[in-house]
GROMACS .gro file of C-alpha atoms in nm:
model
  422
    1UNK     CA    1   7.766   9.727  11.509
    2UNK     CA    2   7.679   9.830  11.163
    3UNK     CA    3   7.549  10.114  11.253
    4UNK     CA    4   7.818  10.208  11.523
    5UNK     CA    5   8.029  10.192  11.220
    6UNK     CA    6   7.850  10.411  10.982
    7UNK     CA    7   7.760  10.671  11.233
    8UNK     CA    8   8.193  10.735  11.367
    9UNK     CA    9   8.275  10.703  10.986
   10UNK     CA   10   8.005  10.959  10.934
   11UNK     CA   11   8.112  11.230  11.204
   12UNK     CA   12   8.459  11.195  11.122
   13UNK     CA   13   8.388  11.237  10.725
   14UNK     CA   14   8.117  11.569  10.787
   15UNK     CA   15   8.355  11.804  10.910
   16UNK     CA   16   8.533  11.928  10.593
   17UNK     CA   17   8.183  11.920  10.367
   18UNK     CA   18   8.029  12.161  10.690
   19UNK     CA   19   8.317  12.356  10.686
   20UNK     CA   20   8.309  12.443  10.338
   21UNK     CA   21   7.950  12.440  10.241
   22UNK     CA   22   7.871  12.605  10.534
   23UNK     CA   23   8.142  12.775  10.709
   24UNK     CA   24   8.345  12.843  10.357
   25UNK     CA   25   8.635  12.745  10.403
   26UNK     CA   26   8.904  12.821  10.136
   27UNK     CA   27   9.134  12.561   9.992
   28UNK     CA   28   9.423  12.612  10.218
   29UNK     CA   29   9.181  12.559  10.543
   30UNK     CA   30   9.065  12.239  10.385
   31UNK     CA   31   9.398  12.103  10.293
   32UNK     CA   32   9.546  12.192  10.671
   33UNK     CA   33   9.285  12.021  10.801
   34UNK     CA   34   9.345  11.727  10.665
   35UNK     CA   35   9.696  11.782  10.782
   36UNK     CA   36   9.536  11.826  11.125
   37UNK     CA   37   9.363  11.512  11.053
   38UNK     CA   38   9.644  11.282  10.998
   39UNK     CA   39   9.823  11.418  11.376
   40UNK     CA   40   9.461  11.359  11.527
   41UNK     CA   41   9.446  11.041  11.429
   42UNK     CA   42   9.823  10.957  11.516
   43UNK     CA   43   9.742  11.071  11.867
   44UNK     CA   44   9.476  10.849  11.933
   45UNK     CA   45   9.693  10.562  11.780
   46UNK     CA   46   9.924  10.625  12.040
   47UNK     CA   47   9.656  10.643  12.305
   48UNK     CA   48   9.511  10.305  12.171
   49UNK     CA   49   9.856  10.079  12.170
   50UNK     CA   50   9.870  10.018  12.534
   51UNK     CA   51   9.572   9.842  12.505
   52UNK     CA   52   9.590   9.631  12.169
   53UNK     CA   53   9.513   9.274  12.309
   54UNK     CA   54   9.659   9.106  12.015
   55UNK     CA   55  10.056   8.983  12.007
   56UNK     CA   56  10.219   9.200  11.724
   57UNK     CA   57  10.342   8.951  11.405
   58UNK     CA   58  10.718   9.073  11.320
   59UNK     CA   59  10.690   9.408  11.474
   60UNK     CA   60  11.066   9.361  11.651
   61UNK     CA   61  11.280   9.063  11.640
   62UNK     CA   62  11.235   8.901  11.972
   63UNK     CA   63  11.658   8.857  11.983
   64UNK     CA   64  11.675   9.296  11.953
   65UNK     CA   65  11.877   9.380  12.235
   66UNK     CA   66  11.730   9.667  12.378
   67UNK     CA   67  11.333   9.635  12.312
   68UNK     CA   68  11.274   9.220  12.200
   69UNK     CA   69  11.275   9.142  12.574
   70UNK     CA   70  10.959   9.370  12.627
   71UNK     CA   71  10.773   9.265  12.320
   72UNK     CA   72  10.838   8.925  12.410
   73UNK     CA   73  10.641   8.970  12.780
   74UNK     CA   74  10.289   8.753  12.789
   75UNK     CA   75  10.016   8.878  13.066
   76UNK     CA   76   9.887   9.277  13.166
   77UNK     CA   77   9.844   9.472  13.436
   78UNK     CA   78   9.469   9.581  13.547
   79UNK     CA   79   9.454   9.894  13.685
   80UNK     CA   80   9.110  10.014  13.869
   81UNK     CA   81   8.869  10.216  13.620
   82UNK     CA   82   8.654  10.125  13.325
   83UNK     CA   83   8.987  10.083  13.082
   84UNK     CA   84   9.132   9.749  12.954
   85UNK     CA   85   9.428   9.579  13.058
   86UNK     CA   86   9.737   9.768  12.991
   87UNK     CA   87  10.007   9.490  12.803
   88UNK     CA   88  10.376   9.559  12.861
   89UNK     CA   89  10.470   9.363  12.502
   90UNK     CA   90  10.292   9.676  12.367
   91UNK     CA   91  10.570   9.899  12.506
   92UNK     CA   92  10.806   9.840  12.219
   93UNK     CA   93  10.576   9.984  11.986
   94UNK     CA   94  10.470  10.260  12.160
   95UNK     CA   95  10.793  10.396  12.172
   96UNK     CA   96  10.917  10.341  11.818
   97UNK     CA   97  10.540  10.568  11.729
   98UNK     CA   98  10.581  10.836  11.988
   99UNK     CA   99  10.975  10.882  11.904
  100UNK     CA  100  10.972  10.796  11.577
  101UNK     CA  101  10.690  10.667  11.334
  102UNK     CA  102  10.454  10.963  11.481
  103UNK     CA  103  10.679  11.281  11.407
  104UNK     CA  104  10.774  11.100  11.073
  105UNK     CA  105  10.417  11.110  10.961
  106UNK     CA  106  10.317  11.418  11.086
  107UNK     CA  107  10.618  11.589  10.939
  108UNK     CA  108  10.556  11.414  10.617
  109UNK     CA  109  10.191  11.600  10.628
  110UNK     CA  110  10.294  11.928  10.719
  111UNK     CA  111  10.596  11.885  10.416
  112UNK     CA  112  10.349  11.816  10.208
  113UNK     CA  113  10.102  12.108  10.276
  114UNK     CA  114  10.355  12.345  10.245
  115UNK     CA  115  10.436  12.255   9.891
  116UNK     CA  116  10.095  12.373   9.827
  117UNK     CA  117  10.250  12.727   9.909
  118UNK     CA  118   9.920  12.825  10.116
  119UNK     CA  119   9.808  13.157  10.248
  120UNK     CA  120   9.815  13.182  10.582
  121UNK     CA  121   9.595  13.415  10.748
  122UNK     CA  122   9.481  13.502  11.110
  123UNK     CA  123   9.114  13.403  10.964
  124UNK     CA  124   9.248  13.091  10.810
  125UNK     CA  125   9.482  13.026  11.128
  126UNK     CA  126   9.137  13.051  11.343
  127UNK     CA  127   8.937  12.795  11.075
  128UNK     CA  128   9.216  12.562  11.103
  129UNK     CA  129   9.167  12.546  11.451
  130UNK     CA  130   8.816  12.523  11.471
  131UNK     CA  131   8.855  12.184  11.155
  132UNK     CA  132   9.136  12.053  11.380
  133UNK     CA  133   8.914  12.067  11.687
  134UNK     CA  134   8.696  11.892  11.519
  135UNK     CA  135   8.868  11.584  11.338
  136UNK     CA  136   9.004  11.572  11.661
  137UNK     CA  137   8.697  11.532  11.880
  138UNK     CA  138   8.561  11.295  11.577
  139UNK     CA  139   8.826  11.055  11.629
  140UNK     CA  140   8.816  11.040  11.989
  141UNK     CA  141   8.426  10.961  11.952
  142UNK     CA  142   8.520  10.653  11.731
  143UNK     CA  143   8.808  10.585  11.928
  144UNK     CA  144   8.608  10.605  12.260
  145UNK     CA  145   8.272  10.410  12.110
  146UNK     CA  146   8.457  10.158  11.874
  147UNK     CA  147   8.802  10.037  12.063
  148UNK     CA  148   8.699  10.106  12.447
  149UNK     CA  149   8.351  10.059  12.480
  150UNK     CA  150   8.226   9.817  12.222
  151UNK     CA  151   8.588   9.661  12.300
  152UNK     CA  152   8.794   9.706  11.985
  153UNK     CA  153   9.072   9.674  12.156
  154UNK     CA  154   9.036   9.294  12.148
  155UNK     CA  155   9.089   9.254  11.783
  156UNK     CA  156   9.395   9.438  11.786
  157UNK     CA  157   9.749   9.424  11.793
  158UNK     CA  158   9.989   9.708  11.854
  159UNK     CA  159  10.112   9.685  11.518
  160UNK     CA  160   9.791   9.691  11.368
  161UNK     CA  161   9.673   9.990  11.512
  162UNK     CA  162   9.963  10.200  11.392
  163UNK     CA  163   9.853  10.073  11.049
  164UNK     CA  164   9.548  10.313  11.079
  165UNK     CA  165   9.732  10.646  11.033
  166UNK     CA  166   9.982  10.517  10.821
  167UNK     CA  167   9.706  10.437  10.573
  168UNK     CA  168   9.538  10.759  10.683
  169UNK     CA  169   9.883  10.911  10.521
  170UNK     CA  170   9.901  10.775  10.237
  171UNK     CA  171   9.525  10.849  10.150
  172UNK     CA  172   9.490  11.213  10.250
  173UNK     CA  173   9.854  11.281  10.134
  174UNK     CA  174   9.731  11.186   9.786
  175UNK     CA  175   9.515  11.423   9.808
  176UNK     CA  176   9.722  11.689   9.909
  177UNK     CA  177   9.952  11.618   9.615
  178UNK     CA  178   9.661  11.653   9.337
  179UNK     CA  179   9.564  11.992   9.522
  180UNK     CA  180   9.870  12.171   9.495
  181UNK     CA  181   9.964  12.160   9.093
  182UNK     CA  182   9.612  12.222   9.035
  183UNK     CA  183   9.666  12.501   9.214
  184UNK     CA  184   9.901  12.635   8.970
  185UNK     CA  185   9.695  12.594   8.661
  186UNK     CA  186   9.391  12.727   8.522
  187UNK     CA  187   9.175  12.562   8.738
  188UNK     CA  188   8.933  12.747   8.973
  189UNK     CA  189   8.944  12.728   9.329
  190UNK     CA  190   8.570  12.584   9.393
  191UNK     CA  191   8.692  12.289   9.119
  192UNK     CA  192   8.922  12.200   9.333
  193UNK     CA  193   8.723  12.247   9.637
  194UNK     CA  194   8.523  12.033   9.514
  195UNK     CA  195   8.774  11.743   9.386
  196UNK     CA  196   8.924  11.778   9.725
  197UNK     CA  197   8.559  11.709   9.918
  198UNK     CA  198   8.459  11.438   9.662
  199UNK     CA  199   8.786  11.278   9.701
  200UNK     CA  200   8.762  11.263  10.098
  201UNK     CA  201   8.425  11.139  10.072
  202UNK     CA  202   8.507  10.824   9.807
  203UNK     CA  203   8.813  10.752  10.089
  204UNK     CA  204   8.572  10.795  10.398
  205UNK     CA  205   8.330  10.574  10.244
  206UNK     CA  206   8.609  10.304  10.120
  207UNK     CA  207   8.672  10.286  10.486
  208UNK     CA  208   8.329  10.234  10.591
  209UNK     CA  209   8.350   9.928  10.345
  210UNK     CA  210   8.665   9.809  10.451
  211UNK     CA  211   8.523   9.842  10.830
  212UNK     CA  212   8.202   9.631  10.733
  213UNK     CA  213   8.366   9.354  10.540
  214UNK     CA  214   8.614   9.216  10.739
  215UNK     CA  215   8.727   9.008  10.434
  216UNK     CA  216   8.832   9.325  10.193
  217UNK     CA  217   9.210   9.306  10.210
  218UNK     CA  218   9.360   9.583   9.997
  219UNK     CA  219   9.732   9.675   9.899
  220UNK     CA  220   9.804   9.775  10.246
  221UNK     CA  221   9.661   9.484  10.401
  222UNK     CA  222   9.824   9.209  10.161
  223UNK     CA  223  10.199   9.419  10.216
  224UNK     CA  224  10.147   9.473  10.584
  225UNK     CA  225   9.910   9.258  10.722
  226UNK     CA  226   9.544   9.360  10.955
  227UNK     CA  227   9.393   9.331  11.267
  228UNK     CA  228   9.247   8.960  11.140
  229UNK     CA  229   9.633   8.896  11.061
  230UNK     CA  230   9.736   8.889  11.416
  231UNK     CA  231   9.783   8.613  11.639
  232UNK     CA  232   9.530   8.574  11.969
  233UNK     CA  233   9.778   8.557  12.216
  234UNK     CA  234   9.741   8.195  12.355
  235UNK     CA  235   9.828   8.140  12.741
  236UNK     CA  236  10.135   7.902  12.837
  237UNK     CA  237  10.011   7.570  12.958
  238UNK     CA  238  10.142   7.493  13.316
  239UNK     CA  239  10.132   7.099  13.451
  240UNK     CA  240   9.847   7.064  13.699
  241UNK     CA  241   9.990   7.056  14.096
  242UNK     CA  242  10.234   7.208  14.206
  243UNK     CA  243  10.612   7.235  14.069
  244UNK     CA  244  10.915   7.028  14.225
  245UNK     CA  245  11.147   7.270  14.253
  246UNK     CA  246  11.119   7.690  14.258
  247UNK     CA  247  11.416   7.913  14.213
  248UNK     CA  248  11.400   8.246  14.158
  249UNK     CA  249  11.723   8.486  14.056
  250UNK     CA  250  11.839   8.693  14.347
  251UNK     CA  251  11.708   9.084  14.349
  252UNK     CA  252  12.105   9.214  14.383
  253UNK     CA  253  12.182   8.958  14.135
  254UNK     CA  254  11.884   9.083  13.887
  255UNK     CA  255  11.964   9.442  13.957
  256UNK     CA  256  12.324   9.421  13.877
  257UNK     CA  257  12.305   9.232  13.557
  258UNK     CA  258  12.050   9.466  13.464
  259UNK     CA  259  12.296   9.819  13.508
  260UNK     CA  260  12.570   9.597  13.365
  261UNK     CA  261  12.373   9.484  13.073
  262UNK     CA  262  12.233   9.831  13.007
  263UNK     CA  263  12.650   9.958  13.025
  264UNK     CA  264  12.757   9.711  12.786
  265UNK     CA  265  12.491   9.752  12.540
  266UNK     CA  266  12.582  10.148  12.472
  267UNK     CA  267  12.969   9.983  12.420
  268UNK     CA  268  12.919   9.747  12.171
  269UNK     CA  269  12.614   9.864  11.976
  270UNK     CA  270  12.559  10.155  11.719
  271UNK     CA  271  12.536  10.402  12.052
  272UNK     CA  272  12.917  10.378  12.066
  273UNK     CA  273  12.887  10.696  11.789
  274UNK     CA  274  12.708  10.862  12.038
  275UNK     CA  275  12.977  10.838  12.300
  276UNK     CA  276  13.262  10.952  12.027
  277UNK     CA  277  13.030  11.229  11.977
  278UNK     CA  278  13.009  11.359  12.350
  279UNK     CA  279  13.390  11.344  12.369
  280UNK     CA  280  13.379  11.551  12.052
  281UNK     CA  281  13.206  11.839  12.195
  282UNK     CA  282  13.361  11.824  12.552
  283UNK     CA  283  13.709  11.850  12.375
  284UNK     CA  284  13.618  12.177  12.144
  285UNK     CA  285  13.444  12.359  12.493
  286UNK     CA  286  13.052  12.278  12.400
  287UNK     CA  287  13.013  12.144  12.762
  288UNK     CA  288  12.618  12.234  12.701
  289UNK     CA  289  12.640  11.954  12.350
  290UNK     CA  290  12.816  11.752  12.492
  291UNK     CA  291  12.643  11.650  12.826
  292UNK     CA  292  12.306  11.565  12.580
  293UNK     CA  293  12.491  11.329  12.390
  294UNK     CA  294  12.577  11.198  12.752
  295UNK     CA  295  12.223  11.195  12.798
  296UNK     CA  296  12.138  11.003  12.484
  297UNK     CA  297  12.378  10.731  12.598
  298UNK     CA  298  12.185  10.719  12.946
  299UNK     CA  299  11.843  10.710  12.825
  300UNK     CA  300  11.988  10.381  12.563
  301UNK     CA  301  12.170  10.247  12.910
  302UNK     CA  302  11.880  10.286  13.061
  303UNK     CA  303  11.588  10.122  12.824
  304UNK     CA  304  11.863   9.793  12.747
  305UNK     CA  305  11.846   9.748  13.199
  306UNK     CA  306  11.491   9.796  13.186
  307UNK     CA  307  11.402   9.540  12.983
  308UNK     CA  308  11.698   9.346  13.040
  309UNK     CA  309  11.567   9.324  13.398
  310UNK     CA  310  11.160   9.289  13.305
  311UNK     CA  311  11.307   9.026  13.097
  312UNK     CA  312  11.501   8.809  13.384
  313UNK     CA  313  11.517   8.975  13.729
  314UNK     CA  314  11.102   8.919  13.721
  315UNK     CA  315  11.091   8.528  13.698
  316UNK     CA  316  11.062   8.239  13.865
  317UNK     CA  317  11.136   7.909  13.726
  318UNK     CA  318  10.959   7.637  13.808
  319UNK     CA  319  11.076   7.280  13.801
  320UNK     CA  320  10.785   7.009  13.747
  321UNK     CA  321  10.815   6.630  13.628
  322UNK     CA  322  10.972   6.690  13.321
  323UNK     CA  323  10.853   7.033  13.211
  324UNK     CA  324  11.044   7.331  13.307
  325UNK     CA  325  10.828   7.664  13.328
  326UNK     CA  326  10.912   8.046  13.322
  327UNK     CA  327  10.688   8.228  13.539
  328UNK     CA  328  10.656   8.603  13.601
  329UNK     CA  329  10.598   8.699  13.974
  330UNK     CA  330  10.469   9.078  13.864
  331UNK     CA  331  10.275   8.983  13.595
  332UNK     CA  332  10.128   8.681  13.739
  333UNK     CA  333  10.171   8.519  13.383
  334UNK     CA  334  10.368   8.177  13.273
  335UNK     CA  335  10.602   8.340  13.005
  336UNK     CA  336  10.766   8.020  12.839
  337UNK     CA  337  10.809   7.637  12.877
  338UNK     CA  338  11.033   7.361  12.768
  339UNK     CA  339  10.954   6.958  12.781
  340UNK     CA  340  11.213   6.737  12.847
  341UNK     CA  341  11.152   6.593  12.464
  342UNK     CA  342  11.259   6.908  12.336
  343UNK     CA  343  11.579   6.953  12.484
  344UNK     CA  344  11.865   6.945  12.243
  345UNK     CA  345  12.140   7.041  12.453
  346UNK     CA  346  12.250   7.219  12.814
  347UNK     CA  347  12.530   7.443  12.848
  348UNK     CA  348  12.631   7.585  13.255
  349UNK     CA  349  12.807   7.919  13.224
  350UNK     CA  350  12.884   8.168  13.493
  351UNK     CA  351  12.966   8.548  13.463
  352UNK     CA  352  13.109   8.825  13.674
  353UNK     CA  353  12.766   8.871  13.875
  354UNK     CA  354  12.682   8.465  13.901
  355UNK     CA  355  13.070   8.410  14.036
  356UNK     CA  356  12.988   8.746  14.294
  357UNK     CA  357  12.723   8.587  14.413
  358UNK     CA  358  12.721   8.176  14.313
  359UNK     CA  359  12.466   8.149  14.129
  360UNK     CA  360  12.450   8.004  13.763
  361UNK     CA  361  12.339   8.083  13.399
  362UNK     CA  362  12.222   7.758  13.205
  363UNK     CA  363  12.129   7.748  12.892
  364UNK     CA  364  11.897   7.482  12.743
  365UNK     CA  365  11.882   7.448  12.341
  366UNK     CA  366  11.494   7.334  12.214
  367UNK     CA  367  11.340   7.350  11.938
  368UNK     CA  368  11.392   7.666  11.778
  369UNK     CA  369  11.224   7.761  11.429
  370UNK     CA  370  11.484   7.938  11.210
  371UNK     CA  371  11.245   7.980  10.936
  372UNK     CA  372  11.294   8.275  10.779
  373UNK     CA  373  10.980   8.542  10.873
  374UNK     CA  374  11.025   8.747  10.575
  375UNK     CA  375  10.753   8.785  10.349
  376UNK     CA  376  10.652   9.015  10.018
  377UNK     CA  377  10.280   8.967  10.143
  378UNK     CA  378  10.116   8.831  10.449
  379UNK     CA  379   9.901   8.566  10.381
  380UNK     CA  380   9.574   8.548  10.489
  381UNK     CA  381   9.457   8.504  10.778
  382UNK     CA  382   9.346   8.170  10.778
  383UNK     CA  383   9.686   8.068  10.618
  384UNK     CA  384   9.876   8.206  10.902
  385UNK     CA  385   9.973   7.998  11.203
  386UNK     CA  386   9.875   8.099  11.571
  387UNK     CA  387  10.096   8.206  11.894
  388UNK     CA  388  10.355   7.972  11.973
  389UNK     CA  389  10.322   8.020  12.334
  390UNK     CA  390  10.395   7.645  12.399
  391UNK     CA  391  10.661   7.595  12.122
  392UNK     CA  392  10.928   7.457  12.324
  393UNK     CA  393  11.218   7.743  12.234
  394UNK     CA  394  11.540   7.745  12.361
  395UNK     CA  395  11.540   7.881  12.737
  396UNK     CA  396  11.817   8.072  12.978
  397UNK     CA  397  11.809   8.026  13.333
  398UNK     CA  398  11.974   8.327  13.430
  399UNK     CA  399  12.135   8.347  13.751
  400UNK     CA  400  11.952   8.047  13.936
  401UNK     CA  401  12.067   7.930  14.279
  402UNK     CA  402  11.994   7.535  14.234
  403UNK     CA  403  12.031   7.474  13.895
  404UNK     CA  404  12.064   7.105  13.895
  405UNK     CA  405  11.749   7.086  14.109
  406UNK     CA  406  11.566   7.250  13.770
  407UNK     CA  407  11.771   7.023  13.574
  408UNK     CA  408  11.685   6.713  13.788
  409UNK     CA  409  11.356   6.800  13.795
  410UNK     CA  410  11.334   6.834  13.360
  411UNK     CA  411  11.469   6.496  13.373
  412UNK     CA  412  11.760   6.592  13.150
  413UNK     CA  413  12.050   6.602  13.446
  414UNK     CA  414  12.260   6.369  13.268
  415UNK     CA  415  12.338   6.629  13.024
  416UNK     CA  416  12.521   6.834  13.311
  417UNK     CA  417  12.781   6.620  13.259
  418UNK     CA  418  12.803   6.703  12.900
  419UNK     CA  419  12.826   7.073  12.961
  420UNK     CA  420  13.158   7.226  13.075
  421UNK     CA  421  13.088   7.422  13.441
  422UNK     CA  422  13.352   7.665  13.533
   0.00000   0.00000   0.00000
């Protein structure tokens, strides 16, 4: 494994030294490379979440609206092929990289090199792609031999894995920022070549350290946490035999809570600007303007039914002798349970869709931790507690047919009495 490590850390480090002792490259190739760098390794981060097999630790509060119902999934899907498991919780976090985290970055790189004010030539435009071919192809080697095949992927959570270029920025962008005002004084350019090769090297080879001792926990690490700070994910435990009672929520019934939860999101959430926006445009004549902003509000309707659905209109609950399970059908994966000790209270609603078709939401309060999850610096890892797949949390049982079979069945019907039913 040691040697796995030193010989990606090794590639990935070799291709500025060869490209200036050998190929001489001038400063401005060097410092765009390690532009190139930073969106190389950003791409393979976002080729790598799918597969993290870790749950993320505070990533996205579970409660968010549009993307805590997707983080909060348990279980994968397989597909055929040599890859891993593919984990829908990892979603979340791929989208806040690709649409956000990833062109922040990047930008922030490319900002950064052009305060160096380089000279760009067609020579220097062909070097650049020849270095960014090459970190490229480096960190799809370590990518391919350290997190697929020698199965990386297992000790890592999405979040985790877009530490890596987020460190990578902060490293290489230091780097970038001592190159340019040396630039501008009476320094020459192979002195700064050279602090700029040295400087890699000393951060390639703190990397290699970091990679062989998995106890060195740096700044980053203490304020943000590591692959050793994220909880195995621990499968729910399910009674033994089968349950009492199944009910599952009726397709129409999961479909139309789903468009009507997606509807109601874009009204009473920040997208609302978004909508005053549209009608903004498609008063003053910018039909063109105005019909994106539309579009905006659709793709937001759209993720809050997705995962509002994945979330509800996927499950089955399952009644056994005083346990109460949340199964997913797709994912083949218990999601959630709650013992009858843990029940605190019950509460029967019914909206628009549940009086359509008679059905019924309950509500059952357990034992919820409202500790506050804030923290300066994560602990360490063997401070930190584990998943709380079997925590007994509050559960909704959203649009059930039989609920007081599932109540029955908990043990806990004596509470329906307590609750007010429509």
């Amino acid at each position: 494994m040691l040697r796995s490590v030193a010989f990606t850390s090794l590639l990935q480090g070799l291709v500025v030294p060869v490209g200036v002792l050998l190929l001489d490259w001038p400063i401005a190739v060097v410092l765009g490379v390690f532009v190139l760098e930073i969106a190389a390794v950003v791409c393979w981060a976002v080729v790598k979440i799918p597969f993290a097999a870790k749950r993320p630790r505070n990533m996205i509060d579970g409660d968010d609206r549009l993307l805590g119902p997707l983080q909060t999934k348990r279980g994968s899907v397989t597909f055929p092929g040599p890859l891993p498991p593919v984990y829908l919780r990892n979603v979340p976090t791929l989208l806040l990289t690709v649409c956000f985290l990833a062109p922040l970055e990047v930008g922030a790189a490319f900002l950064v090199f052009a305060f160096t004010d380089p000279t760009i030539t067609t020579p220097v435009v062909k070097q650049l792609l020849l270095g960014g071919a090459g970190v490229f192809l480096a960190e799809g080697v370590e990518t391919a031999r350290e997190y697929f095949s020698r199965g990386g992927y297992r000790e890592h959570s999405p979040r985790s894995v877009v530490l890596v270029p987020f460190k990578r920025l902060f490293g290489v962008g230091a780097l970038l920022f001592v190159a340019g005002p040396l630039q501008g004084v009476a320094v020459s350019g192979e002195v700064v070549l050279g602090i700029l090769v040295v400087g890699k090297f000393l951060y390639d080879f703190r990397r290699f350290q970091v990679a062989r001792d998995p106890d060195a926990r740096g700044v980053f690490y203490r304020l943000y946490g590591s692959a050793e700070t994220e909880p195995e994910s621990v499968p729910v435990e399910v009674p033994p035999g089968d349950p009492i009672v199944r009910d599952r929520p009726p397709r129409g019934a999961a479909l139309l809570d789903a468009l009507g939860r997606g509807l109601t999101y874009t009204l009473t959430s920040s997208v609302l600007i978004v909508y005053f926006a549209a009608a903004f445009f498609l008063a003053f004549g910018a039909t063109a303007v105005g019909l994106v902003f539309l579009g905006v509000v659709a793709v937001f309707a759209g993720v809050r039914a997705v995962s509002r659905y994945l979330r509800y209109g996927t499950v089955e609950y399952r009644g056994y002798d005083g346990t109460l399970v949340v199964y997913d059908w797709v994912l083949d994966e218990p999601q959630a349970r709650l013992e009858r000790s843990a029940v605190t209270d019950l509460e029967v609603t019914t909206d628009a869709v549940d009086r359509v078709l008679d059905t019924r939401t309950v509500r059952l309060g357990g034992m919820d931790d409202d500790t506050p999850t804030f923290r300066l610096a994560v602990p360490d890892p063997e401070e930190l507690e584990g998943d709380d797949a079997n925590a007994n949390e509050s559960l909704s049982l959203v649009h059930v047919r039989d609920h007081r079979r599932l109540v029955d069945a908990l043990g806990v019907s004596w509470r329906l009495d307590e609750s007010v039913a429509p």
